[in-house]
């Protein structure tokens, strides 16, 4: 992604600087002493690190510029909170910070609004999943994640499902020779047969009504007019409108 000339947020990624570990350590010490210029240089020297992280989140339909900006926020938090007294490489500390910031952004900007408690559970479940995967060298089961967090399996399932990006009913599933199958085509309804039979029966019942009865039902239920408004429009009393309406509905029911 950053080996070629790619522009993200107006930044030519092919020209991004790369800092050596000694340079990072020197700049980090200067940052702790309050140097703004060292902080800026350290940010610029680690933008490639941000780019390498956001590659993990491509393919989700998210805007790369947005992810890059969020990743930079995580980088700045890592710079401000890094403890130079610890024997840890800066990148080792920064990567989880950047990933966490991006995941929070994706979680909080999900198209479906989810409660904060469920989002927090989902975040913890994803962290537990990564820990278990690194430990066992395989994808952990939902039961293993639940055990790791000491919470019910159902809570893990609900939480993880809540942060999955929704799909459109018009997203293509398969295409062969121009005949595209959409998600909508694969959504079933156990009442489909009954629905179209009921619709045919309803149309036949309406055909049996008088023109005045059809007109009253049209005005009342399609145009949302009151019985008083209908009576004024067709020139009969409200009582007659009420009687004709009830009679027409009874005919349809029968």
GROMACS .gro file of C-alpha atoms in nm:
model
  254
    1UNK     CA    1   0.000   0.000   0.000
    2UNK     CA    2   0.274   0.246   0.091
    3UNK     CA    3   0.544   0.099  -0.135
    4UNK     CA    4   0.395   0.286  -0.432
    5UNK     CA    5   0.287   0.645  -0.466
    6UNK     CA    6  -0.047   0.664  -0.286
    7UNK     CA    7  -0.200   0.985  -0.157
    8UNK     CA    8  -0.395   0.968   0.170
    9UNK     CA    9  -0.527   1.288   0.329
   10UNK     CA   10  -0.308   1.476   0.081
   11UNK     CA   11   0.006   1.294   0.200
   12UNK     CA   12   0.230   1.132  -0.061
   13UNK     CA   13   0.303   0.804   0.115
   14UNK     CA   14   0.606   0.733  -0.103
   15UNK     CA   15   0.784   1.030   0.054
   16UNK     CA   16   0.714   0.952   0.419
   17UNK     CA   17   1.031   0.943   0.632
   18UNK     CA   18   1.136   0.639   0.833
   19UNK     CA   19   1.304   0.686   1.170
   20UNK     CA   20   1.566   0.454   1.314
   21UNK     CA   21   1.517   0.326   1.668
   22UNK     CA   22   1.794   0.551   1.802
   23UNK     CA   23   1.626   0.853   1.643
   24UNK     CA   24   1.289   0.756   1.795
   25UNK     CA   25   1.442   0.723   2.141
   26UNK     CA   26   1.611   1.062   2.111
   27UNK     CA   27   1.288   1.230   1.997
   28UNK     CA   28   1.082   1.059   2.267
   29UNK     CA   29   1.314   1.198   2.534
   30UNK     CA   30   1.280   1.545   2.382
   31UNK     CA   31   0.902   1.509   2.374
   32UNK     CA   32   0.900   1.427   2.747
   33UNK     CA   33   1.097   1.747   2.798
   34UNK     CA   34   0.823   1.943   2.625
   35UNK     CA   35   0.956   1.980   2.270
   36UNK     CA   36   0.669   2.034   2.023
   37UNK     CA   37   0.901   2.015   1.722
   38UNK     CA   38   1.029   1.673   1.836
   39UNK     CA   39   0.669   1.555   1.880
   40UNK     CA   40   0.581   1.664   1.526
   41UNK     CA   41   0.892   1.497   1.383
   42UNK     CA   42   0.808   1.179   1.571
   43UNK     CA   43   0.453   1.182   1.433
   44UNK     CA   44   0.577   1.233   1.077
   45UNK     CA   45   0.836   0.960   1.120
   46UNK     CA   46   0.572   0.705   1.225
   47UNK     CA   47   0.302   0.769   0.965
   48UNK     CA   48   0.415   0.457   0.777
   49UNK     CA   49   0.334   0.264   1.094
   50UNK     CA   50  -0.020   0.405   1.081
   51UNK     CA   51  -0.049   0.303   0.716
   52UNK     CA   52   0.061  -0.051   0.792
   53UNK     CA   53  -0.205  -0.076   1.064
   54UNK     CA   54  -0.498   0.054   0.859
   55UNK     CA   55  -0.428  -0.211   0.595
   56UNK     CA   56  -0.586  -0.455   0.841
   57UNK     CA   57  -0.914  -0.267   0.812
   58UNK     CA   58  -0.938  -0.237   0.433
   59UNK     CA   59  -1.223  -0.413   0.256
   60UNK     CA   60  -1.488  -0.289   0.499
   61UNK     CA   61  -1.605  -0.004   0.281
   62UNK     CA   62  -1.454   0.255   0.515
   63UNK     CA   63  -1.290   0.569   0.382
   64UNK     CA   64  -0.911   0.524   0.407
   65UNK     CA   65  -0.860   0.894   0.471
   66UNK     CA   66  -1.088   0.869   0.777
   67UNK     CA   67  -0.909   0.559   0.905
   68UNK     CA   68  -0.572   0.726   0.853
   69UNK     CA   69  -0.677   1.032   1.053
   70UNK     CA   70  -0.813   0.816   1.335
   71UNK     CA   71  -0.495   0.609   1.328
   72UNK     CA   72  -0.292   0.929   1.364
   73UNK     CA   73  -0.491   1.013   1.676
   74UNK     CA   74  -0.394   0.674   1.817
   75UNK     CA   75  -0.030   0.744   1.725
   76UNK     CA   76  -0.034   1.078   1.906
   77UNK     CA   77  -0.187   0.916   2.215
   78UNK     CA   78   0.089   0.656   2.204
   79UNK     CA   79   0.356   0.928   2.186
   80UNK     CA   80   0.204   1.123   2.474
   81UNK     CA   81   0.162   0.818   2.699
   82UNK     CA   82   0.476   0.618   2.617
   83UNK     CA   83   0.698   0.548   2.915
   84UNK     CA   84   1.059   0.589   2.802
   85UNK     CA   85   1.184   0.417   3.119
   86UNK     CA   86   1.038   0.085   3.006
   87UNK     CA   87   1.247  -0.150   2.794
   88UNK     CA   88   0.989  -0.161   2.512
   89UNK     CA   89   1.017  -0.058   2.149
   90UNK     CA   90   0.788   0.234   2.067
   91UNK     CA   91   0.622   0.051   1.776
   92UNK     CA   92   0.534  -0.240   2.008
   93UNK     CA   93   0.344   0.004   2.227
   94UNK     CA   94   0.201   0.220   1.947
   95UNK     CA   95   0.044  -0.048   1.726
   96UNK     CA   96  -0.216  -0.164   1.984
   97UNK     CA   97  -0.297   0.201   2.059
   98UNK     CA   98  -0.358   0.274   1.691
   99UNK     CA   99  -0.564  -0.043   1.645
  100UNK     CA  100  -0.771   0.038   1.953
  101UNK     CA  101  -0.843   0.390   1.831
  102UNK     CA  102  -0.956   0.263   1.490
  103UNK     CA  103  -1.175  -0.005   1.646
  104UNK     CA  104  -1.340   0.249   1.873
  105UNK     CA  105  -1.408   0.466   1.570
  106UNK     CA  106  -1.561   0.176   1.377
  107UNK     CA  107  -1.763   0.069   1.680
  108UNK     CA  108  -1.898   0.418   1.754
  109UNK     CA  109  -1.977   0.491   1.389
  110UNK     CA  110  -2.163   0.168   1.321
  111UNK     CA  111  -2.477   0.224   1.113
  112UNK     CA  112  -2.685   0.055   1.382
  113UNK     CA  113  -2.693   0.228   1.717
  114UNK     CA  114  -2.586  -0.004   1.997
  115UNK     CA  115  -2.578   0.060   2.372
  116UNK     CA  116  -2.246   0.159   2.527
  117UNK     CA  117  -2.237  -0.149   2.754
  118UNK     CA  118  -2.275  -0.387   2.457
  119UNK     CA  119  -2.008  -0.196   2.264
  120UNK     CA  120  -1.770  -0.224   2.559
  121UNK     CA  121  -1.837  -0.598   2.582
  122UNK     CA  122  -1.771  -0.633   2.209
  123UNK     CA  123  -1.443  -0.445   2.243
  124UNK     CA  124  -1.332  -0.671   2.531
  125UNK     CA  125  -1.442  -0.980   2.336
  126UNK     CA  126  -1.234  -0.876   2.034
  127UNK     CA  127  -0.931  -0.821   2.256
  128UNK     CA  128  -0.983  -1.161   2.419
  129UNK     CA  129  -1.019  -1.319   2.075
  130UNK     CA  130  -0.683  -1.176   1.967
  131UNK     CA  131  -0.512  -1.294   2.287
  132UNK     CA  132  -0.653  -1.645   2.254
  133UNK     CA  133  -0.569  -1.662   1.882
  134UNK     CA  134  -0.209  -1.562   1.954
  135UNK     CA  135  -0.188  -1.820   2.230
  136UNK     CA  136  -0.353  -2.115   2.053
  137UNK     CA  137  -0.261  -2.027   1.691
  138UNK     CA  138  -0.625  -2.070   1.583
  139UNK     CA  139  -0.953  -1.882   1.598
  140UNK     CA  140  -1.106  -1.929   1.944
  141UNK     CA  141  -1.466  -2.042   1.987
  142UNK     CA  142  -1.734  -1.819   2.135
  143UNK     CA  143  -1.737  -2.043   2.443
  144UNK     CA  144  -1.362  -1.991   2.492
  145UNK     CA  145  -1.400  -1.614   2.464
  146UNK     CA  146  -1.688  -1.620   2.714
  147UNK     CA  147  -1.479  -1.824   2.956
  148UNK     CA  148  -1.185  -1.586   2.915
  149UNK     CA  149  -1.409  -1.289   3.004
  150UNK     CA  150  -1.614  -1.482   3.261
  151UNK     CA  151  -1.944  -1.377   3.106
  152UNK     CA  152  -2.234  -1.575   2.951
  153UNK     CA  153  -2.184  -1.706   2.598
  154UNK     CA  154  -2.505  -1.532   2.487
  155UNK     CA  155  -2.361  -1.192   2.587
  156UNK     CA  156  -2.052  -1.256   2.372
  157UNK     CA  157  -2.264  -1.353   2.071
  158UNK     CA  158  -2.488  -1.046   2.104
  159UNK     CA  159  -2.192  -0.814   2.153
  160UNK     CA  160  -1.993  -0.942   1.856
  161UNK     CA  161  -2.300  -0.941   1.630
  162UNK     CA  162  -2.371  -0.581   1.730
  163UNK     CA  163  -2.048  -0.452   1.576
  164UNK     CA  164  -2.077  -0.640   1.246
  165UNK     CA  165  -2.141  -0.402   0.958
  166UNK     CA  166  -2.495  -0.443   0.819
  167UNK     CA  167  -2.542  -0.541   0.455
  168UNK     CA  168  -2.796  -0.412   0.207
  169UNK     CA  169  -3.074  -0.630   0.070
  170UNK     CA  170  -2.950  -0.517  -0.271
  171UNK     CA  171  -2.590  -0.630  -0.223
  172UNK     CA  172  -2.500  -0.884  -0.496
  173UNK     CA  173  -2.436  -1.238  -0.376
  174UNK     CA  174  -2.362  -1.412  -0.706
  175UNK     CA  175  -2.348  -1.313  -1.070
  176UNK     CA  176  -2.324  -1.539  -1.373
  177UNK     CA  177  -2.368  -1.415  -1.727
  178UNK     CA  178  -2.545  -1.099  -1.617
  179UNK     CA  179  -2.803  -1.278  -1.398
  180UNK     CA  180  -2.722  -1.128  -1.058
  181UNK     CA  181  -2.859  -1.275  -0.738
  182UNK     CA  182  -2.905  -1.026  -0.455
  183UNK     CA  183  -2.943  -1.079  -0.079
  184UNK     CA  184  -3.308  -0.991  -0.121
  185UNK     CA  185  -3.355  -1.294  -0.349
  186UNK     CA  186  -3.239  -1.526  -0.071
  187UNK     CA  187  -3.461  -1.384   0.201
  188UNK     CA  188  -3.755  -1.615   0.255
  189UNK     CA  189  -4.094  -1.566   0.418
  190UNK     CA  190  -4.294  -1.859   0.547
  191UNK     CA  191  -4.612  -1.664   0.477
  192UNK     CA  192  -4.536  -1.582   0.113
  193UNK     CA  193  -4.798  -1.825  -0.024
  194UNK     CA  194  -5.068  -1.706   0.214
  195UNK     CA  195  -4.989  -1.342   0.143
  196UNK     CA  196  -5.044  -1.356  -0.232
  197UNK     CA  197  -5.355  -1.571  -0.191
  198UNK     CA  198  -5.498  -1.318   0.055
  199UNK     CA  199  -5.414  -1.036  -0.186
  200UNK     CA  200  -5.603  -1.207  -0.470
  201UNK     CA  201  -5.902  -1.268  -0.243
  202UNK     CA  202  -5.900  -0.903  -0.132
  203UNK     CA  203  -5.895  -0.773  -0.489
  204UNK     CA  204  -6.184  -1.001  -0.584
  205UNK     CA  205  -6.383  -0.883  -0.282
  206UNK     CA  206  -6.330  -0.517  -0.371
  207UNK     CA  207  -6.447  -0.583  -0.727
  208UNK     CA  208  -6.785  -0.681  -0.583
  209UNK     CA  209  -6.840  -0.343  -0.419
  210UNK     CA  210  -7.052  -0.066  -0.570
  211UNK     CA  211  -6.879   0.239  -0.720
  212UNK     CA  212  -6.992   0.451  -0.422
  213UNK     CA  213  -6.857   0.198  -0.171
  214UNK     CA  214  -6.524   0.180  -0.354
  215UNK     CA  215  -6.506   0.560  -0.359
  216UNK     CA  216  -6.573   0.585   0.015
  217UNK     CA  217  -6.304   0.328   0.100
  218UNK     CA  218  -6.060   0.505  -0.135
  219UNK     CA  219  -6.120   0.841   0.032
  220UNK     CA  220  -6.116   0.701   0.386
  221UNK     CA  221  -5.826   0.458   0.380
  222UNK     CA  222  -5.610   0.563   0.085
  223UNK     CA  223  -5.640   0.940   0.124
  224UNK     CA  224  -5.695   0.940   0.501
  225UNK     CA  225  -6.003   1.161   0.503
  226UNK     CA  226  -6.253   1.172   0.789
  227UNK     CA  227  -6.614   1.059   0.748
  228UNK     CA  228  -6.722   1.425   0.770
  229UNK     CA  229  -6.483   1.522   0.487
  230UNK     CA  230  -6.605   1.229   0.275
  231UNK     CA  231  -6.969   1.325   0.334
  232UNK     CA  232  -6.904   1.679   0.210
  233UNK     CA  233  -6.713   1.556  -0.095
  234UNK     CA  234  -6.971   1.307  -0.221
  235UNK     CA  235  -7.280   1.497  -0.098
  236UNK     CA  236  -7.435   1.261   0.157
  237UNK     CA  237  -7.465   1.268   0.536
  238UNK     CA  238  -7.195   1.143   0.767
  239UNK     CA  239  -7.435   0.877   0.897
  240UNK     CA  240  -7.475   0.745   0.542
  241UNK     CA  241  -7.101   0.744   0.491
  242UNK     CA  242  -7.058   0.548   0.815
  243UNK     CA  243  -7.325   0.297   0.717
  244UNK     CA  244  -7.187   0.245   0.365
  245UNK     CA  245  -6.832   0.214   0.498
  246UNK     CA  246  -6.931  -0.051   0.752
  247UNK     CA  247  -7.132  -0.237   0.491
  248UNK     CA  248  -6.841  -0.237   0.244
  249UNK     CA  249  -6.596  -0.362   0.506
  250UNK     CA  250  -6.838  -0.636   0.606
  251UNK     CA  251  -6.869  -0.750   0.245
  252UNK     CA  252  -6.490  -0.770   0.217
  253UNK     CA  253  -6.463  -0.969   0.541
  254UNK     CA  254  -6.723  -1.213   0.423
   0.00000   0.00000   0.00000
